[in-house]
Short mmCIF file of N, CA and C in Angstrom, two decimals:
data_model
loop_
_atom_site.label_atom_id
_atom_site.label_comp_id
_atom_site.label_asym_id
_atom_site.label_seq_id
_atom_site.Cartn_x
_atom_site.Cartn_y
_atom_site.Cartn_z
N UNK K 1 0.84 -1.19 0.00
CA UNK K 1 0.00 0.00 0.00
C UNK K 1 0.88 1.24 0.00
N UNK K 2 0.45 2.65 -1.21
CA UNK K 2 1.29 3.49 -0.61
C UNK K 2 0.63 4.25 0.42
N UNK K 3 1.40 5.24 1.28
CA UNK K 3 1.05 5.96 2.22
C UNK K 3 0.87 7.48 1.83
N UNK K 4 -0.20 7.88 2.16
CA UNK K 4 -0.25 9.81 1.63
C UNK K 4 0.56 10.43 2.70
N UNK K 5 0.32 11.84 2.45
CA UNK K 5 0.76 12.75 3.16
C UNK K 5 0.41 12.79 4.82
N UNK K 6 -1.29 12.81 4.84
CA UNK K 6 -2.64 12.91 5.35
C UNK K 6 -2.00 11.17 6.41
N UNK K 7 -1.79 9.88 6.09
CA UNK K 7 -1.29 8.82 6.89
C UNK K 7 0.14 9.20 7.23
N UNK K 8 0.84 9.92 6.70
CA UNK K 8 2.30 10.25 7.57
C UNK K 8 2.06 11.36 8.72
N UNK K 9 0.96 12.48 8.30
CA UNK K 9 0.58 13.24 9.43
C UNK K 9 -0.19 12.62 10.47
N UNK K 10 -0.72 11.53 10.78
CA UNK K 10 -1.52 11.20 11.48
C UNK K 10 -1.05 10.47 12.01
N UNK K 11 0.31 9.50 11.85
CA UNK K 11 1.33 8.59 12.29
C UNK K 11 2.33 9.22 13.30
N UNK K 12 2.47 10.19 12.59
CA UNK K 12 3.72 11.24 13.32
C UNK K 12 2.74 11.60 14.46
N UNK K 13 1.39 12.31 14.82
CA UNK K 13 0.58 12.78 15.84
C UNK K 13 0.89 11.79 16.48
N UNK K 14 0.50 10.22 16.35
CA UNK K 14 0.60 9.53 17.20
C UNK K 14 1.84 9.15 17.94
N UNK K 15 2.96 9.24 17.41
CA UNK K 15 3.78 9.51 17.82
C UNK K 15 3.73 10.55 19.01
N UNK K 16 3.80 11.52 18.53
CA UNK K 16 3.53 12.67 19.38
C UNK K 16 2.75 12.62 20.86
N UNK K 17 1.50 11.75 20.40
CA UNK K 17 0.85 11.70 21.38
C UNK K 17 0.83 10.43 22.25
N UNK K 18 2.38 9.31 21.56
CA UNK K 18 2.45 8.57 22.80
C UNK K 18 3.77 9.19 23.80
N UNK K 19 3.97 10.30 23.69
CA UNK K 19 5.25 10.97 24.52
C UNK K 19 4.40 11.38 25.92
N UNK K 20 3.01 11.41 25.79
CA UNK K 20 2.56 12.03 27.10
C UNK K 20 1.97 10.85 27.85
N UNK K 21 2.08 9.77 27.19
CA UNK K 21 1.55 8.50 28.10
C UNK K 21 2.69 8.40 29.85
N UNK K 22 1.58 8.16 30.56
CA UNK K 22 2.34 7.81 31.78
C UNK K 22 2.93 6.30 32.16
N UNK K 23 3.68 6.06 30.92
CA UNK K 23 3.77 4.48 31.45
C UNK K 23 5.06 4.78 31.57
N UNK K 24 5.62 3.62 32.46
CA UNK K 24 6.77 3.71 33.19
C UNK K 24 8.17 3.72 32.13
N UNK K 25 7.74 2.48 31.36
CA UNK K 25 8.82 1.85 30.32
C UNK K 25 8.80 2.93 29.07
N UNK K 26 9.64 3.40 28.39
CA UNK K 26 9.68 3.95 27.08
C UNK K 26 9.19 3.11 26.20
N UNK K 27 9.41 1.83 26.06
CA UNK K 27 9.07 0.88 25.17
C UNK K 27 7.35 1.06 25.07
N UNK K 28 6.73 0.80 25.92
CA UNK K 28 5.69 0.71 26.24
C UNK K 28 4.96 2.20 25.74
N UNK K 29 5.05 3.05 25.23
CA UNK K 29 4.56 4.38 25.11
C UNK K 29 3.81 4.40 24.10
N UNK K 30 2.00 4.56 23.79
CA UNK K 30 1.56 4.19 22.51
C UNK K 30 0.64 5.23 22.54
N UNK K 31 0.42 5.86 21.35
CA UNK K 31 -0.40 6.75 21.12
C UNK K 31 -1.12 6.00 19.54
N UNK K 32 -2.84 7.03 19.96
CA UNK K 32 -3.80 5.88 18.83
C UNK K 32 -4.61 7.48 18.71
N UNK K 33 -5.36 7.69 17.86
CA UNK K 33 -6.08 8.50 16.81
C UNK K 33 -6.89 8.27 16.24
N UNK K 34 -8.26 8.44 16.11
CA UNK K 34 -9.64 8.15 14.93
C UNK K 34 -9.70 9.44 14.79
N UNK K 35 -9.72 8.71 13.50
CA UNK K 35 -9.77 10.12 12.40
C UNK K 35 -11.03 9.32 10.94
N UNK K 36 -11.40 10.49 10.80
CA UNK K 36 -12.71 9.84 9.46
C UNK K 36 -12.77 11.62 8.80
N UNK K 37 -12.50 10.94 7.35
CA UNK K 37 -12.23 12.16 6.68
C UNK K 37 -11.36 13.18 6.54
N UNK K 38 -10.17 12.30 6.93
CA UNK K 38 -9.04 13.91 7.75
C UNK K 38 -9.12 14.72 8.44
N UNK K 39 -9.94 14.09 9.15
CA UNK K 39 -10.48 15.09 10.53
C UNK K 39 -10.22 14.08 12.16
N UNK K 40 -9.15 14.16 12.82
CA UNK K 40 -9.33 14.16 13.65
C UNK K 40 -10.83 13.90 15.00
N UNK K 41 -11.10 12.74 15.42
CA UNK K 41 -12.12 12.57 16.18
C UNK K 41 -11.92 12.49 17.14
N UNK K 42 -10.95 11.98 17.66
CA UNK K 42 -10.03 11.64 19.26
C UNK K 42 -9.09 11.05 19.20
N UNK K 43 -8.51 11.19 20.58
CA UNK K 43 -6.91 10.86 20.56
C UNK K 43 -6.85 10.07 21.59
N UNK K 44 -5.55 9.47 21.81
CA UNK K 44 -6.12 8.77 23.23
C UNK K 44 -4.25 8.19 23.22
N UNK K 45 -3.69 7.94 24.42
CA UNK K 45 -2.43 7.59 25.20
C UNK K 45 -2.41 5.99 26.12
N UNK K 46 -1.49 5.73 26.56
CA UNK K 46 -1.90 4.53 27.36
C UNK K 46 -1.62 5.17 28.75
N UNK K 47 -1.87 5.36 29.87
CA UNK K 47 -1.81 5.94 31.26
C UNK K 47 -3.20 5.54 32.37
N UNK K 48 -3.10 5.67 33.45
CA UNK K 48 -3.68 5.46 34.52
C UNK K 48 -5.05 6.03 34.10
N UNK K 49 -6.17 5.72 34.73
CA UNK K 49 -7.33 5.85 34.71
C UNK K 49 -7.40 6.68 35.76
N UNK K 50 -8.25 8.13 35.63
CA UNK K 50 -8.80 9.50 36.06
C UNK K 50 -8.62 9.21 37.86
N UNK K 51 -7.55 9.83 38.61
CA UNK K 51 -8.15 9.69 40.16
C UNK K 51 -6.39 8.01 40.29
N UNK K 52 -5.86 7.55 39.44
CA UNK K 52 -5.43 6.38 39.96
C UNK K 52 -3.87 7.17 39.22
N UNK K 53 -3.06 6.71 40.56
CA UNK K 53 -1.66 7.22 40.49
C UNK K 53 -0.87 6.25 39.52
N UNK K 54 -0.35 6.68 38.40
CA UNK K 54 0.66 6.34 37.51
C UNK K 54 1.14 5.81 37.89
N UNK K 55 2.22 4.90 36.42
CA UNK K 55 3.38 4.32 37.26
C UNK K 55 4.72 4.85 36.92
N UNK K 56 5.04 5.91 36.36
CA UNK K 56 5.92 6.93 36.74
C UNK K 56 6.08 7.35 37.89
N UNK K 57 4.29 8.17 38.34
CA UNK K 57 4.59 8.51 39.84
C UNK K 57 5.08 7.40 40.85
N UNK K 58 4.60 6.42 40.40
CA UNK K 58 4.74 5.45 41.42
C UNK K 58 6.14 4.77 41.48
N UNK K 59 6.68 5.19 40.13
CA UNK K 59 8.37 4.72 40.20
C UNK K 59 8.33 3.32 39.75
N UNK K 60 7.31 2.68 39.36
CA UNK K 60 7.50 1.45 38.94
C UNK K 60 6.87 0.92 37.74
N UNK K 61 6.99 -0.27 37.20
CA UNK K 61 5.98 -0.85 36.39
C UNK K 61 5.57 -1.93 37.15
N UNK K 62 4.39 -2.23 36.96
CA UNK K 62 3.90 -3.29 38.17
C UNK K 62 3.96 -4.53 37.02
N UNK K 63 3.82 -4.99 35.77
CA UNK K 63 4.18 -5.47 34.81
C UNK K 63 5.40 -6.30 34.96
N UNK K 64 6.47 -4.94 35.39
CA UNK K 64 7.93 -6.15 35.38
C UNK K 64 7.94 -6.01 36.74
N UNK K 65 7.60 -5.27 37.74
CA UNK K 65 7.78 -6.09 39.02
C UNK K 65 7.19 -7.52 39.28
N UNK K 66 6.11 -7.70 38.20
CA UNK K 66 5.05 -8.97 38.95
C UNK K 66 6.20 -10.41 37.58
N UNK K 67 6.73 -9.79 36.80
CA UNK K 67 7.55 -10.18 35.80
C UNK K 67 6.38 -10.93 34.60
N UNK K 68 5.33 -10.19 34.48
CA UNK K 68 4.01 -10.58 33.40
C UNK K 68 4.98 -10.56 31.51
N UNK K 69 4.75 -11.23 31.18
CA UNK K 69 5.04 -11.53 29.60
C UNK K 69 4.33 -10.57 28.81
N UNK K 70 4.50 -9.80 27.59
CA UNK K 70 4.22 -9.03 27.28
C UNK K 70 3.45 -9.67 26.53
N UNK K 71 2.00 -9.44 26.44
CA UNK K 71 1.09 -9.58 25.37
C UNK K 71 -0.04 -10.67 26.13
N UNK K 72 0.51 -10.61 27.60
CA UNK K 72 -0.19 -11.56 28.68
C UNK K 72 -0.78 -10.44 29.50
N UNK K 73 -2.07 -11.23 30.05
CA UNK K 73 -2.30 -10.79 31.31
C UNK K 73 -2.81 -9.31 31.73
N UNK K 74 -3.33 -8.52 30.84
CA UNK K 74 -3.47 -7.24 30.18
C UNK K 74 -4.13 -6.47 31.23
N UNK K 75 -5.06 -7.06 32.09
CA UNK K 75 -5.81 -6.48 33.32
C UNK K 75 -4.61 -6.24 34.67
N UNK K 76 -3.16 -6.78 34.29
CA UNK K 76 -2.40 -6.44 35.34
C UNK K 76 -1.57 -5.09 35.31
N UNK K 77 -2.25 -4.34 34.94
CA UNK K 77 -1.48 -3.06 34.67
C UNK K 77 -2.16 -1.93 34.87
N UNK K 78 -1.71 -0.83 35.81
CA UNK K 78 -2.78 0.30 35.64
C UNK K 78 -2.68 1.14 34.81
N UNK K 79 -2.39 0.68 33.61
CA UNK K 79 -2.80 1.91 33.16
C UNK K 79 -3.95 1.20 31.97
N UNK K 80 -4.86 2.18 31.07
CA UNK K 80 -5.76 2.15 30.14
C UNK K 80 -4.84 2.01 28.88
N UNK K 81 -5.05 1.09 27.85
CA UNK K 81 -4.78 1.07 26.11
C UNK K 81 -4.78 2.78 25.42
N UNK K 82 -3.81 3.00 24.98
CA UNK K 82 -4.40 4.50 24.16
C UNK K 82 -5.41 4.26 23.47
N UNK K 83 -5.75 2.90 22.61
CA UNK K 83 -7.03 2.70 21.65
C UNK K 83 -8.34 2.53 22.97
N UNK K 84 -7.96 2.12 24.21
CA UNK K 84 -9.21 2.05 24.84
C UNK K 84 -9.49 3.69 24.85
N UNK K 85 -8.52 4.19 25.01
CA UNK K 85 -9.07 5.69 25.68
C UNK K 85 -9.31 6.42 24.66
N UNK K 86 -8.80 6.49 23.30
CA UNK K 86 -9.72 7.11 22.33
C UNK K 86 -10.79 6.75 21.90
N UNK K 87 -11.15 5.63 22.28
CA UNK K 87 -12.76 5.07 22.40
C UNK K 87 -13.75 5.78 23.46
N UNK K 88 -12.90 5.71 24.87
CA UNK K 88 -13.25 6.26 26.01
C UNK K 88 -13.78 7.68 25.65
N UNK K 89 -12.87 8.00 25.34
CA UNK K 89 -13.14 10.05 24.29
C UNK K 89 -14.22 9.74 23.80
N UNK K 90 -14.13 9.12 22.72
CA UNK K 90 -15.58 9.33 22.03
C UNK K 90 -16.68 9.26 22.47
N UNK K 91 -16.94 8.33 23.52
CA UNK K 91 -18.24 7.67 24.37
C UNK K 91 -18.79 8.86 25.24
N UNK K 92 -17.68 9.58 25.82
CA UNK K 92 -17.54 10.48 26.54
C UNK K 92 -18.05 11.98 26.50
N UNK K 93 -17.47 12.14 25.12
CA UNK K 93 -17.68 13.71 24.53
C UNK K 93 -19.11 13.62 23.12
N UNK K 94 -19.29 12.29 23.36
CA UNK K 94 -20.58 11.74 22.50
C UNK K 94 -20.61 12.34 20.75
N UNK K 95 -19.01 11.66 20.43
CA UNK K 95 -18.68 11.46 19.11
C UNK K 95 -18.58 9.83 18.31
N UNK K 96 -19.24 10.02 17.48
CA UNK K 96 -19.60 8.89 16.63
C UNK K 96 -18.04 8.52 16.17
N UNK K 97 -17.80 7.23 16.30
CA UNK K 97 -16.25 6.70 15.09
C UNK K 97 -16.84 5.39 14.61
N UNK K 98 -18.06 5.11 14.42
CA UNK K 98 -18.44 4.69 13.24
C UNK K 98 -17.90 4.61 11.91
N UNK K 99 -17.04 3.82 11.29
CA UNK K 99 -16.84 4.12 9.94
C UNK K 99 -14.93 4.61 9.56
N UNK K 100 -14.59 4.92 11.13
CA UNK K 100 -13.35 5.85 11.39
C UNK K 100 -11.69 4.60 11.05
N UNK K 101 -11.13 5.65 11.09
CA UNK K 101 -9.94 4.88 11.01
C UNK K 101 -8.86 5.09 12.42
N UNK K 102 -8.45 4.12 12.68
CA UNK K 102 -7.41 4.37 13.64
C UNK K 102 -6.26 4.20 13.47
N UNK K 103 -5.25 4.90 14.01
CA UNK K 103 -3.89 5.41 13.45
C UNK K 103 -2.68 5.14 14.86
N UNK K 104 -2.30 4.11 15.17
CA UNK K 104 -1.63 3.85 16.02
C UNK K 104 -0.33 3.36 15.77
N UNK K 105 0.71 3.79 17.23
CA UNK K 105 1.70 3.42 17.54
C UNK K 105 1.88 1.68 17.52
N UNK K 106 1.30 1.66 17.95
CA UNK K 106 1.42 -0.35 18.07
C UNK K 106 0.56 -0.86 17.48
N UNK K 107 0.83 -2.36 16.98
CA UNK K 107 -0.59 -3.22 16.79
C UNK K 107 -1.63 -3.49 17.91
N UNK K 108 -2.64 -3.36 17.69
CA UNK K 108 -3.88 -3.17 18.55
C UNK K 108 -3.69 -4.49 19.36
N UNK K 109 -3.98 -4.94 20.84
CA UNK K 109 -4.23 -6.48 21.49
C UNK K 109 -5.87 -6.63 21.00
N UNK K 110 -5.98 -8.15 21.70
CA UNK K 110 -7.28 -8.48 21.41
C UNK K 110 -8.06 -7.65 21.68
N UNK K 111 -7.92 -7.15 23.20
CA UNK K 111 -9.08 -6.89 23.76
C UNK K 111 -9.34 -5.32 23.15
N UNK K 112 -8.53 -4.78 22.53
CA UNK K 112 -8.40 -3.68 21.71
C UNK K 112 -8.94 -3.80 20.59
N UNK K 113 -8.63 -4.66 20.44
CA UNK K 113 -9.06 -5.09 18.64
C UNK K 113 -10.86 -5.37 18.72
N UNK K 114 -11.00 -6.07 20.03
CA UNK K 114 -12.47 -6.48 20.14
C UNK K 114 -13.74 -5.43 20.58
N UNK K 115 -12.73 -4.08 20.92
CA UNK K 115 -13.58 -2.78 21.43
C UNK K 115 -13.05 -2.08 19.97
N UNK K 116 -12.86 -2.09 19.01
CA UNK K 116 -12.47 -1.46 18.37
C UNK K 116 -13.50 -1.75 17.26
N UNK K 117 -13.41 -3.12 17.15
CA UNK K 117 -14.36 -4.10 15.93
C UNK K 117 -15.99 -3.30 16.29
N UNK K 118 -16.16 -3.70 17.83
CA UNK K 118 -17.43 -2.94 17.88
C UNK K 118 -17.71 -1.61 18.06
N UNK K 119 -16.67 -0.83 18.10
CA UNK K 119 -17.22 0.91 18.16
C UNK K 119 -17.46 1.13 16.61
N UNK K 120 -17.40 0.04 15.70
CA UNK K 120 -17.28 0.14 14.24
C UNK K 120 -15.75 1.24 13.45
N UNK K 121 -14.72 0.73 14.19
CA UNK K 121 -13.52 0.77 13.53
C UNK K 121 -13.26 0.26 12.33
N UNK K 122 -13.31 0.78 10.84
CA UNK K 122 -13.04 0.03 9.83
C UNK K 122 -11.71 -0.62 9.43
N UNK K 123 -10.30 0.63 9.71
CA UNK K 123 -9.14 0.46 9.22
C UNK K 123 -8.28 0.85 10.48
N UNK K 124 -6.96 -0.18 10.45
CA UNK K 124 -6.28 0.31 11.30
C UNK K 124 -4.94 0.43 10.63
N UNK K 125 -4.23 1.81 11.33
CA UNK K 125 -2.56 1.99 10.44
C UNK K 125 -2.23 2.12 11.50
N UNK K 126 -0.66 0.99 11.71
CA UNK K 126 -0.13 1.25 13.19
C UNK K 126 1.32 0.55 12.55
N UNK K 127 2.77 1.23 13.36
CA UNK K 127 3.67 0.96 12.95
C UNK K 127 4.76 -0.33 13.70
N UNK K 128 4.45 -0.22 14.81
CA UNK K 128 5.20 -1.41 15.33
C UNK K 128 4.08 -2.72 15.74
N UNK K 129 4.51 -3.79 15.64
CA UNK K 129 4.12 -5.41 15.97
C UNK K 129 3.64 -5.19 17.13
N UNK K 130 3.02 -5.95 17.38
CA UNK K 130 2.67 -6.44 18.90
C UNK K 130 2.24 -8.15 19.08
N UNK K 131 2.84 -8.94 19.93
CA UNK K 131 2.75 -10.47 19.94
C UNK K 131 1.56 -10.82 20.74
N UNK K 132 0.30 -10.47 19.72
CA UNK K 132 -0.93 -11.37 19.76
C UNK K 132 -1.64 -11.69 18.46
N UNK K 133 -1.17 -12.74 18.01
CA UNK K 133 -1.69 -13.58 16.92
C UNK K 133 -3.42 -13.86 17.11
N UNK K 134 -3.76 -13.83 18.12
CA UNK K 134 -5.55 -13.44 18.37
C UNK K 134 -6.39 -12.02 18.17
N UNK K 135 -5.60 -11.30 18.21
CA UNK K 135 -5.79 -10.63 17.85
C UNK K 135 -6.30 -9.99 16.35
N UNK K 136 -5.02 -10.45 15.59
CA UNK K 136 -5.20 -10.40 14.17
C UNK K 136 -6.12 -11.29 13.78
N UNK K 137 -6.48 -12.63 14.42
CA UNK K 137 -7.24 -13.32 13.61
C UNK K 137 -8.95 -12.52 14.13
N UNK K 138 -8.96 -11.62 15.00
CA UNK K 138 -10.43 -11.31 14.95
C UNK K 138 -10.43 -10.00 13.91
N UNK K 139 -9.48 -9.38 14.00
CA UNK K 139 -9.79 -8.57 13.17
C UNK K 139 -9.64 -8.94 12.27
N UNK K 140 -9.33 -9.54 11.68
CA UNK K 140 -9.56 -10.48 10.07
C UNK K 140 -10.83 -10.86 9.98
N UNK K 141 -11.45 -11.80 10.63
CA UNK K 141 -12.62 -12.12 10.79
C UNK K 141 -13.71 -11.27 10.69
N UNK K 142 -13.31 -10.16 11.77
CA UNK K 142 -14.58 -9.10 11.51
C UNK K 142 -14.01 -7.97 10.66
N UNK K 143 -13.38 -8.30 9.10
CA UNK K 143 -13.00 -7.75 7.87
C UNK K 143 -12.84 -6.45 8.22
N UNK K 144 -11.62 -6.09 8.99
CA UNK K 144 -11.34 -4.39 9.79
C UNK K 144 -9.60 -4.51 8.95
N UNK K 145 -9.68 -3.83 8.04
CA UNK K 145 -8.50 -3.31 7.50
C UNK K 145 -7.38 -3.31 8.27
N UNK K 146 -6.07 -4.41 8.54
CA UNK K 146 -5.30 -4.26 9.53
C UNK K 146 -3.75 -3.71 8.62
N UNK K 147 -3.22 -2.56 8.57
CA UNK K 147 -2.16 -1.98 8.27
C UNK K 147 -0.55 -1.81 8.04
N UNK K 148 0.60 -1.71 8.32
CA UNK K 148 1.46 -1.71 8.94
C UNK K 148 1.98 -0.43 8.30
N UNK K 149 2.37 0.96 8.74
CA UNK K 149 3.29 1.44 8.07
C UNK K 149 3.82 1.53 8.28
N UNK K 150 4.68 1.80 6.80
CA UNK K 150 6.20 1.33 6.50
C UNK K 150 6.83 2.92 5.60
N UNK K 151 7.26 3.27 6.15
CA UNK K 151 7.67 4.86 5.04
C UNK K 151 8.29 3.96 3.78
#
């Protein structure tokens, strides 16, 4: 596939917008985007849920303290998915992404992929892997455009 202008600007945001995630690890830093029409709908980071102390603040990752496998165990972590929380946005500020595309730092997990399938996410562009092979097979299944870009 080639990539426009319009998917390098919206790649780079996400970028951008996984620098403000509160997760402990650099690795771990993901920023996600629905956008429909070149318009921007919400944005969303991976970090602690409203009222619950980070794990920056907290100085740790509870992830590798508990020593969880990456792509395991997904409820052991406080913080929220950036794709959950640009979902969260939308639900929130009572914007439709019906139809939308999402533009992420990482490949989506299941349980991402499975809130994503149903907020009616059509396409996803995201630049680095992520090791859940269940993942991909639902979004295959429920025929959601899965991406990789590649400059």
């Amino acid at each position: 596939m080639a990539f426009d202008k319009w998917d390098k600007r919206f790649i780079e945001l996400a970028d951008n917008i996984a620098l403000w995630s509160s997760c402990y690890q650099d690795n771990r830093k993901v920023g996600a985007i629905i956008v429909r029409d070149k318009r921007i709908l919400t944005t969303g980071y991976n970090g602690a849920p409203s009222g619950i102390t980070s794990c920056v603040d907290k100085g740790e990752c509870l992830r590798r303290t508990l020593n969880i496998p990456s792509g395991t165990k997904h409820e052991m972590c406080y913080a929220i998915h950036a794709e959950q929380n640009a979902v969260i946005q939308a639900a929130k500020m009572g914007v439709s992404i019906d139809g939308a595309t999402l533009y992420c730092t990482h490949q989506p997990c299941a349980i991402c992929s499975k809130i994503l399938i149903n907020a009616g996410i059509k396409k996803i562009i995201y630049k680095e892997p992520y090791p859940d092979e269940f993942a991909l097979k639902l979004l295959d299944e429920a025929n959601v455009e899965l991406i990789q870009y590649k400059e």
